[in-house]
Tab-separated table of C-alpha atoms in Angstrom:
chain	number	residue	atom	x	y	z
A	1	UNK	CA	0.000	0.000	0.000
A	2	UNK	CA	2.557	2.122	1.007
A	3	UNK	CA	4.624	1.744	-2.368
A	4	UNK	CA	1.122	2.610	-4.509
A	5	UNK	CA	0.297	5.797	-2.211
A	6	UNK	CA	4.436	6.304	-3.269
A	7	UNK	CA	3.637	6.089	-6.987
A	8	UNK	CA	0.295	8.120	-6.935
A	9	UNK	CA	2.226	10.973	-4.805
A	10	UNK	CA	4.937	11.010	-7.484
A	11	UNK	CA	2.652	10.768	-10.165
A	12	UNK	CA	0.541	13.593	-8.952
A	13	UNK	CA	3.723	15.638	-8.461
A	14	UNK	CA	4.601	15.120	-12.302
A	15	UNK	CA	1.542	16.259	-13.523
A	16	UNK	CA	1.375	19.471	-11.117
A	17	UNK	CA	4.963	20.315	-12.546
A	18	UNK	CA	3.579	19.542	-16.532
A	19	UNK	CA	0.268	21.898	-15.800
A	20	UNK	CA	2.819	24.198	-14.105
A	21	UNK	CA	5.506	24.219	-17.281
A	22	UNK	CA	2.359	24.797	-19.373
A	23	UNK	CA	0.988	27.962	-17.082
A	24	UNK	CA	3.981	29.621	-17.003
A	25	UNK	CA	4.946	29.902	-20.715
A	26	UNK	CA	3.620	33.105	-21.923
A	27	UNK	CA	0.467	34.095	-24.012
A	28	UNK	CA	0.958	37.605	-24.876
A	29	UNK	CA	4.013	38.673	-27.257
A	30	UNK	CA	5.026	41.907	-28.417
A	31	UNK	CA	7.281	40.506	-31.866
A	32	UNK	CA	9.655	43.357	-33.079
A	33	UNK	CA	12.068	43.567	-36.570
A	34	UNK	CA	13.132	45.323	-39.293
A	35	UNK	CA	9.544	45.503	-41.025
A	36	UNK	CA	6.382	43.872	-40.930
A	37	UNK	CA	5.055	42.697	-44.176
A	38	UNK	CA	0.851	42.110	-43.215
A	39	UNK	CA	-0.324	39.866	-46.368
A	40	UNK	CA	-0.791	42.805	-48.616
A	41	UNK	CA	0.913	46.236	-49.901
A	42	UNK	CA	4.135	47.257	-48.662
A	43	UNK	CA	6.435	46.053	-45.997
A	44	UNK	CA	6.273	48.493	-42.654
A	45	UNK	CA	9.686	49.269	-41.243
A	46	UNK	CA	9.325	50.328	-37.081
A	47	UNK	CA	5.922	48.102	-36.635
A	48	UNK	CA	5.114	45.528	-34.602
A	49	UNK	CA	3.258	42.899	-34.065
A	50	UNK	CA	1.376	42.337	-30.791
A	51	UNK	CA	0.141	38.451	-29.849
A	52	UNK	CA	-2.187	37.594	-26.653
A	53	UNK	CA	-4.194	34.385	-26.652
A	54	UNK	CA	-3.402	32.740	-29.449
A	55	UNK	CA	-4.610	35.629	-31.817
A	56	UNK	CA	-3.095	38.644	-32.751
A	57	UNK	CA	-4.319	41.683	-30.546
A	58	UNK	CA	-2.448	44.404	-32.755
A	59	UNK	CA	-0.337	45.576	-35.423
A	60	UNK	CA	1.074	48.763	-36.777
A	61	UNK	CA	3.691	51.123	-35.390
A	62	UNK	CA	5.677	50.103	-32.614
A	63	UNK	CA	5.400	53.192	-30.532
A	64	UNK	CA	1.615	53.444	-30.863
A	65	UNK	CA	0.998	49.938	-29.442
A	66	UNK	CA	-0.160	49.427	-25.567
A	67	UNK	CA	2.262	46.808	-24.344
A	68	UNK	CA	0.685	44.808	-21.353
A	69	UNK	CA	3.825	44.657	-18.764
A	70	UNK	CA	3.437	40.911	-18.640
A	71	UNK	CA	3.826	40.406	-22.849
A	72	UNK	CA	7.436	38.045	-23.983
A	73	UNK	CA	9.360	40.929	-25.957
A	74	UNK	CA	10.977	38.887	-29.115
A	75	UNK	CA	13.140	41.123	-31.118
A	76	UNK	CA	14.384	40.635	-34.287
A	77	UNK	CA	16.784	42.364	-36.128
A	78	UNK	CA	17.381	42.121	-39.664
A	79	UNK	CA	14.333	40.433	-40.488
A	80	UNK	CA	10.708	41.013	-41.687
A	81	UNK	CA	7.648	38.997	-39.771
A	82	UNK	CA	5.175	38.053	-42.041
A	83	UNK	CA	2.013	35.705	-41.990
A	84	UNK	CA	2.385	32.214	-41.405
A	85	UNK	CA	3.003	30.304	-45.224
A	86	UNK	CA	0.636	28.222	-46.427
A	87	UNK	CA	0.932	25.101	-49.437
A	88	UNK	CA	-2.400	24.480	-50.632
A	89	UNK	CA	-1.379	20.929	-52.423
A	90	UNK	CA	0.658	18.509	-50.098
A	91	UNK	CA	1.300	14.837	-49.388
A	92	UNK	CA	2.930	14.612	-45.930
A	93	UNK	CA	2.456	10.898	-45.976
A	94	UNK	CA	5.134	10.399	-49.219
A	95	UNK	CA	8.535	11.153	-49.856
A	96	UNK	CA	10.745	12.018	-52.864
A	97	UNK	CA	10.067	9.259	-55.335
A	98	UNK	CA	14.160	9.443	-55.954
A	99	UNK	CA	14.192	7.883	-52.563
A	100	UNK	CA	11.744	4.989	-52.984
A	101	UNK	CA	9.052	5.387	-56.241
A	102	UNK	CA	5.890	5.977	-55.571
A	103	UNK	CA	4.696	1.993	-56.549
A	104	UNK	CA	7.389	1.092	-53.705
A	105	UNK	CA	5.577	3.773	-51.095
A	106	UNK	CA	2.304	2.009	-51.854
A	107	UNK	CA	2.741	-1.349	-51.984
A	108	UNK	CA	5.942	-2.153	-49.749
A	109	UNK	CA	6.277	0.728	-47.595
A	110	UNK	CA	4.095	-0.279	-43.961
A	111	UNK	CA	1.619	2.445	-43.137
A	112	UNK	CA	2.959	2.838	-39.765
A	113	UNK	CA	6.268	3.534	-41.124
A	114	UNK	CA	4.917	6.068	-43.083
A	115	UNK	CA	2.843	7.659	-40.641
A	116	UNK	CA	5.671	8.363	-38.884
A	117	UNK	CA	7.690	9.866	-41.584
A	118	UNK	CA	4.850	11.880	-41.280
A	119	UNK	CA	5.430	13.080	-38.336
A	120	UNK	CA	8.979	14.163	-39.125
A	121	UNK	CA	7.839	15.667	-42.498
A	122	UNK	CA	5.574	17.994	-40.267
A	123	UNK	CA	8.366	18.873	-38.271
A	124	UNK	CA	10.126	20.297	-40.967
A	125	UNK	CA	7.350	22.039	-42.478
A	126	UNK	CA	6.598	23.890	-39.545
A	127	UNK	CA	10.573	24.934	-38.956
A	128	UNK	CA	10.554	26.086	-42.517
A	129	UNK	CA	7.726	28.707	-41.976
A	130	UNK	CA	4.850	26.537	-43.431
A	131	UNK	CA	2.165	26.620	-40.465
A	132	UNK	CA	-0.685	25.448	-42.637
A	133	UNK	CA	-0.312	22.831	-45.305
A	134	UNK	CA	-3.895	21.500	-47.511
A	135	UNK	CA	-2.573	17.503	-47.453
A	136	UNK	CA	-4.029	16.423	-50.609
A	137	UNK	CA	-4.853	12.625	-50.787
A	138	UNK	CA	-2.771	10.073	-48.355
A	139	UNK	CA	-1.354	8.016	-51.402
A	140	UNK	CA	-2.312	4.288	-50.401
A	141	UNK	CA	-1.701	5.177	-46.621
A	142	UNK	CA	-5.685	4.788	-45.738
A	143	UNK	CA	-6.933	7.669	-43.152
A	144	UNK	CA	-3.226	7.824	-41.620
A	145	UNK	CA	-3.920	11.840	-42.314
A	146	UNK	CA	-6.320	12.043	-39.674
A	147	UNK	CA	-3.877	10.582	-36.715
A	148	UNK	CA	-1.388	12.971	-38.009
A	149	UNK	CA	-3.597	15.705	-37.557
A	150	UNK	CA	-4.630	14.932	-33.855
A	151	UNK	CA	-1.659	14.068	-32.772
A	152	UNK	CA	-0.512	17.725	-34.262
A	153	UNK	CA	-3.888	19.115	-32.776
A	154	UNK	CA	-3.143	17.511	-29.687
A	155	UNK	CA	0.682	18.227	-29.224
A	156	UNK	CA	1.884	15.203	-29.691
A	157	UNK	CA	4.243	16.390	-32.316
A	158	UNK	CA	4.629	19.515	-33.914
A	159	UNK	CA	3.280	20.300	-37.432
A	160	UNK	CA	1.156	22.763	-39.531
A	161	UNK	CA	-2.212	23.302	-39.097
A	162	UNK	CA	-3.571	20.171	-41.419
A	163	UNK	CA	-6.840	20.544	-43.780
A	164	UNK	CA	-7.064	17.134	-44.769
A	165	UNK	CA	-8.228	14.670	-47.539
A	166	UNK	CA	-8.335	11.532	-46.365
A	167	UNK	CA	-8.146	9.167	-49.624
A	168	UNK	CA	-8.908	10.871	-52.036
A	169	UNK	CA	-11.440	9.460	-54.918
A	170	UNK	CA	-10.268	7.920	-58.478
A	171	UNK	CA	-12.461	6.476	-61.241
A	172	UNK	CA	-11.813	2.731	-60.705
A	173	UNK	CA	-9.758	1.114	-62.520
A	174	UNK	CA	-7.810	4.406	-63.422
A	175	UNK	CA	-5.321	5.038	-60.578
A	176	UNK	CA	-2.172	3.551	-59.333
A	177	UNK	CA	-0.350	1.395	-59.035
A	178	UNK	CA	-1.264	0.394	-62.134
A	179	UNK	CA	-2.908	-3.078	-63.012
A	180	UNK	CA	-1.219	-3.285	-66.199
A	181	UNK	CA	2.439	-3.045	-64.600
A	182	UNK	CA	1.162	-6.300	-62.181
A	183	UNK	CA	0.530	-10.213	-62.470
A	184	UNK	CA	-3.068	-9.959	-63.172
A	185	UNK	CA	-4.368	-12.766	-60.257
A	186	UNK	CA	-2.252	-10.015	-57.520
A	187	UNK	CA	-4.409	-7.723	-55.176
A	188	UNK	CA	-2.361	-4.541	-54.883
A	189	UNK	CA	-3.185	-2.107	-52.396
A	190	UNK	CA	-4.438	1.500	-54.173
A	191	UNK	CA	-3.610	5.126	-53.995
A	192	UNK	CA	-7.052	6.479	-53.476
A	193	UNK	CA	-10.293	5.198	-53.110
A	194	UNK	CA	-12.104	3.430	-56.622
A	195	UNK	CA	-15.782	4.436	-57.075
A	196	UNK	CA	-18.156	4.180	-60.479
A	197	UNK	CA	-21.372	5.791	-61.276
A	198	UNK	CA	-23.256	8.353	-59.193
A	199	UNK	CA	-24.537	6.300	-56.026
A	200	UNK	CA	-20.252	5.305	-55.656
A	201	UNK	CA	-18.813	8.553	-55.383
A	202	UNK	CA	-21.574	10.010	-53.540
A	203	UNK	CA	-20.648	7.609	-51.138
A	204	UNK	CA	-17.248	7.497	-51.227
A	205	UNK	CA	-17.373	11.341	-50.248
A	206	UNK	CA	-19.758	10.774	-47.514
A	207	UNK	CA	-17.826	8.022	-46.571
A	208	UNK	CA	-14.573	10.379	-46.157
A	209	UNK	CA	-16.340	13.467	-44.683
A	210	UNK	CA	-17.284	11.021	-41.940
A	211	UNK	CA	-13.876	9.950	-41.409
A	212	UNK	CA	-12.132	13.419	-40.832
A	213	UNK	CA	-11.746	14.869	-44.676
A	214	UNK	CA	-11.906	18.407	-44.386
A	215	UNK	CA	-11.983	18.520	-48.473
A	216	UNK	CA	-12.808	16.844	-50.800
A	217	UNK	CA	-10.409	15.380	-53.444
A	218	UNK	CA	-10.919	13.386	-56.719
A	219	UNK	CA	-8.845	12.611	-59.927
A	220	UNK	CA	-10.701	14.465	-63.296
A	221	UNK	CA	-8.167	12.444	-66.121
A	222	UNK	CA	-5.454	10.049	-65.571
A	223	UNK	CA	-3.233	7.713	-67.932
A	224	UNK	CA	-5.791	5.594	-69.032
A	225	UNK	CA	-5.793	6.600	-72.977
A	226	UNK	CA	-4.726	3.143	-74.804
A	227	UNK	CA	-1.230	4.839	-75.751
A	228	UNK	CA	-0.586	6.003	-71.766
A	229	UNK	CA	-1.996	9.373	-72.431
A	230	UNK	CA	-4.175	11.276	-70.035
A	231	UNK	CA	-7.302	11.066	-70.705
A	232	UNK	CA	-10.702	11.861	-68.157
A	233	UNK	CA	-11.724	9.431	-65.877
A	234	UNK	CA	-15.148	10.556	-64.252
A	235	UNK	CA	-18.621	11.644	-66.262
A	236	UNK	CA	-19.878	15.176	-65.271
A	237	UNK	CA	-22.325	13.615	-63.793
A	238	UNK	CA	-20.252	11.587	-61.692
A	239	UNK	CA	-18.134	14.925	-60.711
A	240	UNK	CA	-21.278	17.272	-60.408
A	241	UNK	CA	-22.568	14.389	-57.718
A	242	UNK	CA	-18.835	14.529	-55.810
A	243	UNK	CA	-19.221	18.160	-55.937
A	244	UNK	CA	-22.949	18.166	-54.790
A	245	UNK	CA	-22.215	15.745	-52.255
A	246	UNK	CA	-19.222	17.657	-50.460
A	247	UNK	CA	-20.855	21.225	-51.064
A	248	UNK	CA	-24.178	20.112	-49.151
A	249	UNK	CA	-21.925	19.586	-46.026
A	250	UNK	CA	-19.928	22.875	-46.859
A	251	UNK	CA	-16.863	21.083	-47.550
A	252	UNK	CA	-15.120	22.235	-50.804
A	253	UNK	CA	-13.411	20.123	-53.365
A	254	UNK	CA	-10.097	19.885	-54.917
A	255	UNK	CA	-9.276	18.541	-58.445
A	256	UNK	CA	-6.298	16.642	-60.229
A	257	UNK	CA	-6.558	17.526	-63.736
A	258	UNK	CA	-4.068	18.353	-66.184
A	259	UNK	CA	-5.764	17.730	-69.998
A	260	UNK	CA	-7.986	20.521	-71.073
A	261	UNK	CA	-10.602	18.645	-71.421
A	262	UNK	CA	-10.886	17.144	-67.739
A	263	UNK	CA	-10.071	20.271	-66.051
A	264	UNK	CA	-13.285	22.051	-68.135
A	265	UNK	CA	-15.409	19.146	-67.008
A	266	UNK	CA	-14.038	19.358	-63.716
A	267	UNK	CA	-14.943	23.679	-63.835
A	268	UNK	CA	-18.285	23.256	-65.118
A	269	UNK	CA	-19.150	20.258	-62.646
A	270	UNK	CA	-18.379	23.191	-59.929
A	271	UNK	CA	-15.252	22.271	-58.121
A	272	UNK	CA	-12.916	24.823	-56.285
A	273	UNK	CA	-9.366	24.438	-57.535
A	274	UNK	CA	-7.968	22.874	-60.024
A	275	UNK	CA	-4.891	21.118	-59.174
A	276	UNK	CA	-2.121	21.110	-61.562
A	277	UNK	CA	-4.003	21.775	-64.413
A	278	UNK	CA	-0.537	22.020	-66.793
A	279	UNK	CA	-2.873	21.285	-70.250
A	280	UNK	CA	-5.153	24.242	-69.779
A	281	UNK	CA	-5.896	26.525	-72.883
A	282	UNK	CA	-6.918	30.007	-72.666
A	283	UNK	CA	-10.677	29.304	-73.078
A	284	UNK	CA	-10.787	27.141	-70.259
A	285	UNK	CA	-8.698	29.626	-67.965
A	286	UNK	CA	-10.960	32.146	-68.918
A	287	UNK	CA	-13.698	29.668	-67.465
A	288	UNK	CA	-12.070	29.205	-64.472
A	289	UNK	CA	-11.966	32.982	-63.518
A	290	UNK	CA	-15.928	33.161	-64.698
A	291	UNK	CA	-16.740	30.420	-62.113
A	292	UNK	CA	-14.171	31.568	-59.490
A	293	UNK	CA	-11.857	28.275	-59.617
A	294	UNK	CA	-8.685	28.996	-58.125
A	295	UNK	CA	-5.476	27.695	-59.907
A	296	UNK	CA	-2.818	25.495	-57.929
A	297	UNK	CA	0.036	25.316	-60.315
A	298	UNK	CA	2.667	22.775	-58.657
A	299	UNK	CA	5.461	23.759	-60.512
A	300	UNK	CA	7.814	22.301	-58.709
A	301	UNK	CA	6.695	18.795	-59.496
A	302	UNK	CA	7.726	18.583	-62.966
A	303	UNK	CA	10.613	19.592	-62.265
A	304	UNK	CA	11.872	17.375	-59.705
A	305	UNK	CA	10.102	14.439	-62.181
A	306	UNK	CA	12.570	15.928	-64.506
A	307	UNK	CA	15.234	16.005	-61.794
A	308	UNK	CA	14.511	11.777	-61.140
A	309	UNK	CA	14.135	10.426	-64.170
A	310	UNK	CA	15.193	12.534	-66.921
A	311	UNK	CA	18.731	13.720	-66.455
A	312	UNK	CA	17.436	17.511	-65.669
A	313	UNK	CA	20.074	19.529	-63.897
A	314	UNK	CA	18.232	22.242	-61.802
A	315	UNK	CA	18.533	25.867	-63.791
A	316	UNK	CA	19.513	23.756	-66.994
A	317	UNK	CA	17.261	23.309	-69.540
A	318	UNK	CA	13.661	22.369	-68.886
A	319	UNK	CA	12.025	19.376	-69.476
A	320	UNK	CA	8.696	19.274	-72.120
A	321	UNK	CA	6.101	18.635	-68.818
A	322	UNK	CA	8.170	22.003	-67.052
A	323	UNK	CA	7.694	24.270	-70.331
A	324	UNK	CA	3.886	23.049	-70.222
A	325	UNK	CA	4.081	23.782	-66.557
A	326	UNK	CA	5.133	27.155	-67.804
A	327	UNK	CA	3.386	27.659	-70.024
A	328	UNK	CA	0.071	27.141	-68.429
A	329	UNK	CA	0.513	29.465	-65.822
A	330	UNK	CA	1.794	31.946	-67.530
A	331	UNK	CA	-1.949	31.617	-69.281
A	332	UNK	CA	-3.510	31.995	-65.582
A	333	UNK	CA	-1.946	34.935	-64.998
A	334	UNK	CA	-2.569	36.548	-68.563
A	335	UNK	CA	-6.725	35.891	-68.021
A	336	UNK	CA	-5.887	36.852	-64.664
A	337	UNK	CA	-7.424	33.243	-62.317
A	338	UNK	CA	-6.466	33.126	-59.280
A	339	UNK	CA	-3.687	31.756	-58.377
A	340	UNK	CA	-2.694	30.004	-55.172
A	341	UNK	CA	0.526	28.441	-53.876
A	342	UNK	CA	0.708	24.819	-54.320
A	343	UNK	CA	3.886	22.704	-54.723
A	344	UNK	CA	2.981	18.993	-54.453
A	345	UNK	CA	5.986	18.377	-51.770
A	346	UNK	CA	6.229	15.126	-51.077
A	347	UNK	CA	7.034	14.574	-54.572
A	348	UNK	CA	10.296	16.595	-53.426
A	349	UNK	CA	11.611	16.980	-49.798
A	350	UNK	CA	9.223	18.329	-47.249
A	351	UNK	CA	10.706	21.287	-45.333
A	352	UNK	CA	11.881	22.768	-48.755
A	353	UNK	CA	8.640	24.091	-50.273
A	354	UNK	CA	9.707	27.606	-50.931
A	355	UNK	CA	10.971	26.124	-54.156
A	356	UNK	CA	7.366	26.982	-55.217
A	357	UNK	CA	7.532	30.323	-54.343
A	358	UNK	CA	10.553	30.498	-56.101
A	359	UNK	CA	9.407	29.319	-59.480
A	360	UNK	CA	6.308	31.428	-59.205
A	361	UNK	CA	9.025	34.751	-59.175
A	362	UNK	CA	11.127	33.059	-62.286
A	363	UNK	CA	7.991	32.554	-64.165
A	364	UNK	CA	6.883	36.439	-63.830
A	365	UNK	CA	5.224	36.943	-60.450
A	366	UNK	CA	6.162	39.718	-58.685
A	367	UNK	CA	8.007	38.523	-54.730
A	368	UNK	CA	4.756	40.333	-53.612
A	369	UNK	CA	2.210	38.334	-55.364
A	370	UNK	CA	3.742	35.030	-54.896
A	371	UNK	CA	4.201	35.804	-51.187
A	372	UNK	CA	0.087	36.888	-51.513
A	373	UNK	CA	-0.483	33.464	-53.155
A	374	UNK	CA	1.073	31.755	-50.002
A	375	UNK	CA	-0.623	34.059	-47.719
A	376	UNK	CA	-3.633	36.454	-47.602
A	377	UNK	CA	-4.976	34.668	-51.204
A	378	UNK	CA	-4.779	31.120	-49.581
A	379	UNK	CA	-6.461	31.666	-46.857
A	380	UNK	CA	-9.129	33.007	-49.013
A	381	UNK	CA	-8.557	29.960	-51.121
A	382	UNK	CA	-9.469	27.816	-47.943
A	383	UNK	CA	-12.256	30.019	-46.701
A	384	UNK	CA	-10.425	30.848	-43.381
A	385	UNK	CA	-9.446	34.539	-45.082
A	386	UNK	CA	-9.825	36.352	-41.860
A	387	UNK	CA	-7.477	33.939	-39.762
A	388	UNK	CA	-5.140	32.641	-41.834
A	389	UNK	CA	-2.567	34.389	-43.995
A	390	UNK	CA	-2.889	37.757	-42.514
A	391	UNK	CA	-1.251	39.888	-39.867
A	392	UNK	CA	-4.281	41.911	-38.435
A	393	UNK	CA	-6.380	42.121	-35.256
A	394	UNK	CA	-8.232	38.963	-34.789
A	395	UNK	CA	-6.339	36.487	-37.328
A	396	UNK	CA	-4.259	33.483	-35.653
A	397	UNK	CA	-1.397	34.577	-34.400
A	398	UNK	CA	0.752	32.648	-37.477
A	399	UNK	CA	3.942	34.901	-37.493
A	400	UNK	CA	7.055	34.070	-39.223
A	401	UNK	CA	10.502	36.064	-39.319
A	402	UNK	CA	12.487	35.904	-42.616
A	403	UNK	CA	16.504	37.004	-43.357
A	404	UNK	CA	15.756	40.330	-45.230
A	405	UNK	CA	13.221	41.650	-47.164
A	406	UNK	CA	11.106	38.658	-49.149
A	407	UNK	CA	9.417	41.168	-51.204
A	408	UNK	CA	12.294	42.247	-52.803
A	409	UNK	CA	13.961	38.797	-52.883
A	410	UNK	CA	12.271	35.890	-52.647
A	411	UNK	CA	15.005	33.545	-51.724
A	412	UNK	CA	14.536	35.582	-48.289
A	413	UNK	CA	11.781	33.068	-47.418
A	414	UNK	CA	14.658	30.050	-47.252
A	415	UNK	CA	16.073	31.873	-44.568
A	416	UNK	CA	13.458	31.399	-41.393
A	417	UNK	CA	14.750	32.382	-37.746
A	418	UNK	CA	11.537	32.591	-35.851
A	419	UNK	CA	8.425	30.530	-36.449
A	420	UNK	CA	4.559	31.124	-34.366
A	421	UNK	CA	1.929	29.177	-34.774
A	422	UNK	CA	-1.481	29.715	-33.136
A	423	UNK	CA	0.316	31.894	-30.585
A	424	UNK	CA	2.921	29.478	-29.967
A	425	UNK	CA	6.372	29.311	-30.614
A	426	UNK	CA	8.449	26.724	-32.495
A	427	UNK	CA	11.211	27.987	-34.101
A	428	UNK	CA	13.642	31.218	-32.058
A	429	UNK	CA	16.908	32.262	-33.648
């Protein structure tokens, strides 16, 4: 008896001193550098940025802000705080396909052992500035998204704020790994969930949104044209029924497409983004802006494809899938979509998703409006425009500190020396 009252003493003790740790880190911050870039305009030199709760209280000059005498000071020299980055099109459950393909990942790779790659893939993310990530499709990995996002949720380990979706949806028979490249007698384990005809898909979204999706994704074309081409997979009746289904519950939905003729399909069934999307012509940008699609580009992709398994040396000459890439969104910007940040990491090393950024700038954004496209216009992109992407009174207190100025140089965004997430911070210099 005496030894159990021992334990339960001790035991009681531990958790006094956790709760304890946990009271006495602060919740009100007054964050200080060299400017303050807010999600829009010009970067403010002599502002600050004022934190309490979780939220941020205030922002604007430094001298005209009421500093509570309790509030952290965190200064910052040399650097510019701006909101929280955000990559609208992400697999944190896969890794660069140079490492093991993306067959291997599916069929050999355990889903435990990928879950907690996961978990160091969110680490890294978060330390390089990213506090929100929209984690596009698990890849074979079942719901493994959802435990990642508790256990992120729940401090477990750290990681960006996760919008999830689950397994995604593919036309059956039209998804990988693929049949054809398989003894025909195996049962291979697939990369998204199979569904035919209206009553299927309806169901399969249902079927996710139960499970934790917090968007809806499904495949508009894949390689299933008799030569290997891309071709669409799903009827417009079959996506107008996804769409339906997901809207109804006011979830929105994300889709793959990259032939012109599955993205249209894909505008006119009424989805939200198109993903990709490298085969667009000019008529079917210029539906996208009339229905208000946003455009996630993920130009980074082809060219770490390129990079894997077609001898391309990064700033040599680009591949025939990177001058479509380039092509296309030079298209999105003419008709004027919008355009969010995207970058498909996962195909390329987590942690290192500025590259996106960066290609944005060398295909003719301005730093501004690719930092906007990672910012202020993805949070509209995700309907959370008035928390996320934004320093201003009210928004989550996302703040990250960059080496420089980032709208004058984007490569400024590599360099992160302070990282805030909901109020809490992860990254100091």
């Amino acid at each position: 008896m005496r030894r159990w009252t021992s334990k339960l003493a001790l035991t009681a003790l531990a958790l006094i001193a956790v709760a304890a740790a946990h009271a006495a880190e602060p919740s009100t911050f007054l964050l200080t550098a060299d400017r303050v870039w807010t999600g829009d305009g010009q970067p403010h030199a002599g502002w600050a940025v004022l934190v309490s709760d979780g939220r941020i209280k205030e922002v604007g000059p430094a001298d005209k802000i009421s500093v509570p005498v309790d509030a952290e000071r965190v200064s910052l020299p040399g650097k510019t705080l701006i909101p929280g980055l955000i990559d609208l099109h992400s697999h944190v459950l896969l890794h660069p396909y140079n490492e093991t393909t993306w067959d291997d990942q599916v069929i050999k790779e355990q889903v435990e052992y990928r879950t907690l790659l996961a978990g160091k893939h969110a680490k890294d993310t978060l330390q390089a500035g990213f506090t929100t990530l929209r984690d596009l499709g698990t890849e074979g990995a079942n719901y493994a998204d959802v435990g990642v996002k508790r256990a992120i949720e729940g401090g477990v380990i750290d990681g960006p704020r996760l919008l999830i979706a689950t397994k995604a949806i593919v036309a059956s028979f039209s998804y990988g790994p693929a049949e054809r490249s398989y003894r025909p007698d195996m049962e291979i384990p697939y990369g998204a969930q199979p569904a035919t005809g209206i009553d299927e898909v309806t169901k399969a979204v249902r079927e996710q949104a139960s499970h934790g999706a917090d968007w809806i994704k499904f495949y508009a074309d894949y390689r299933t044209g008799v030569d290997g081409s891309s071709r669409p997979t799903f009827t417009i009746e079959e996506m107008k029924a996804m769409v339906a289904a997901a809207h109804v519950t006011g979830r929105k939905v994300a889709a793959h497409a990259s032939t012109d003729d599955a993205i249209r399909l894909a505008v006119l069934a009424g989805v939200d983004t198109v993903e990709h999307g490298y085969g667009a012509s000019e008529a079917t940008f210029r539906l996208m802006k009339e229905r208000g699609t946003a455009y996630i580009p993920t130009l980074t992709a082809p060219e770490a494809i390129g990079e894997y398994f077609q001898k391309h040396v990064r700033g040599g000459e680009p591949t025939p899938s990177m001058k479509e890439a380039a092509r296309a969104f030079a298209l999105a910007r003419k008709v004027g979509v919008v355009i969010g940040n995207g970058s498909d990491v996962g195909v390329f090393t987590h942690g290192t998703n500025a590259r996106e950024l960066e290609w944005m700038v060398r295909l003719g954004m301005t730093p501004t409006d690719a930092l906007r496209a990672a910012t202020s216009v993805a949070g509209e992109i995700l309907g959370k425009g008035k928390e996320l992407g934004r320093l201003a009174p009210g928004a989550l207190a996302d703040v990250v500190a960059v080496d420089g100025d980032p709208t004058a140089d984007i490569a400024a965004v590599r360099k992160v020396g302070f990282v805030m997430k909901g109020g809490k911070v992860y990254r100091k210099p």
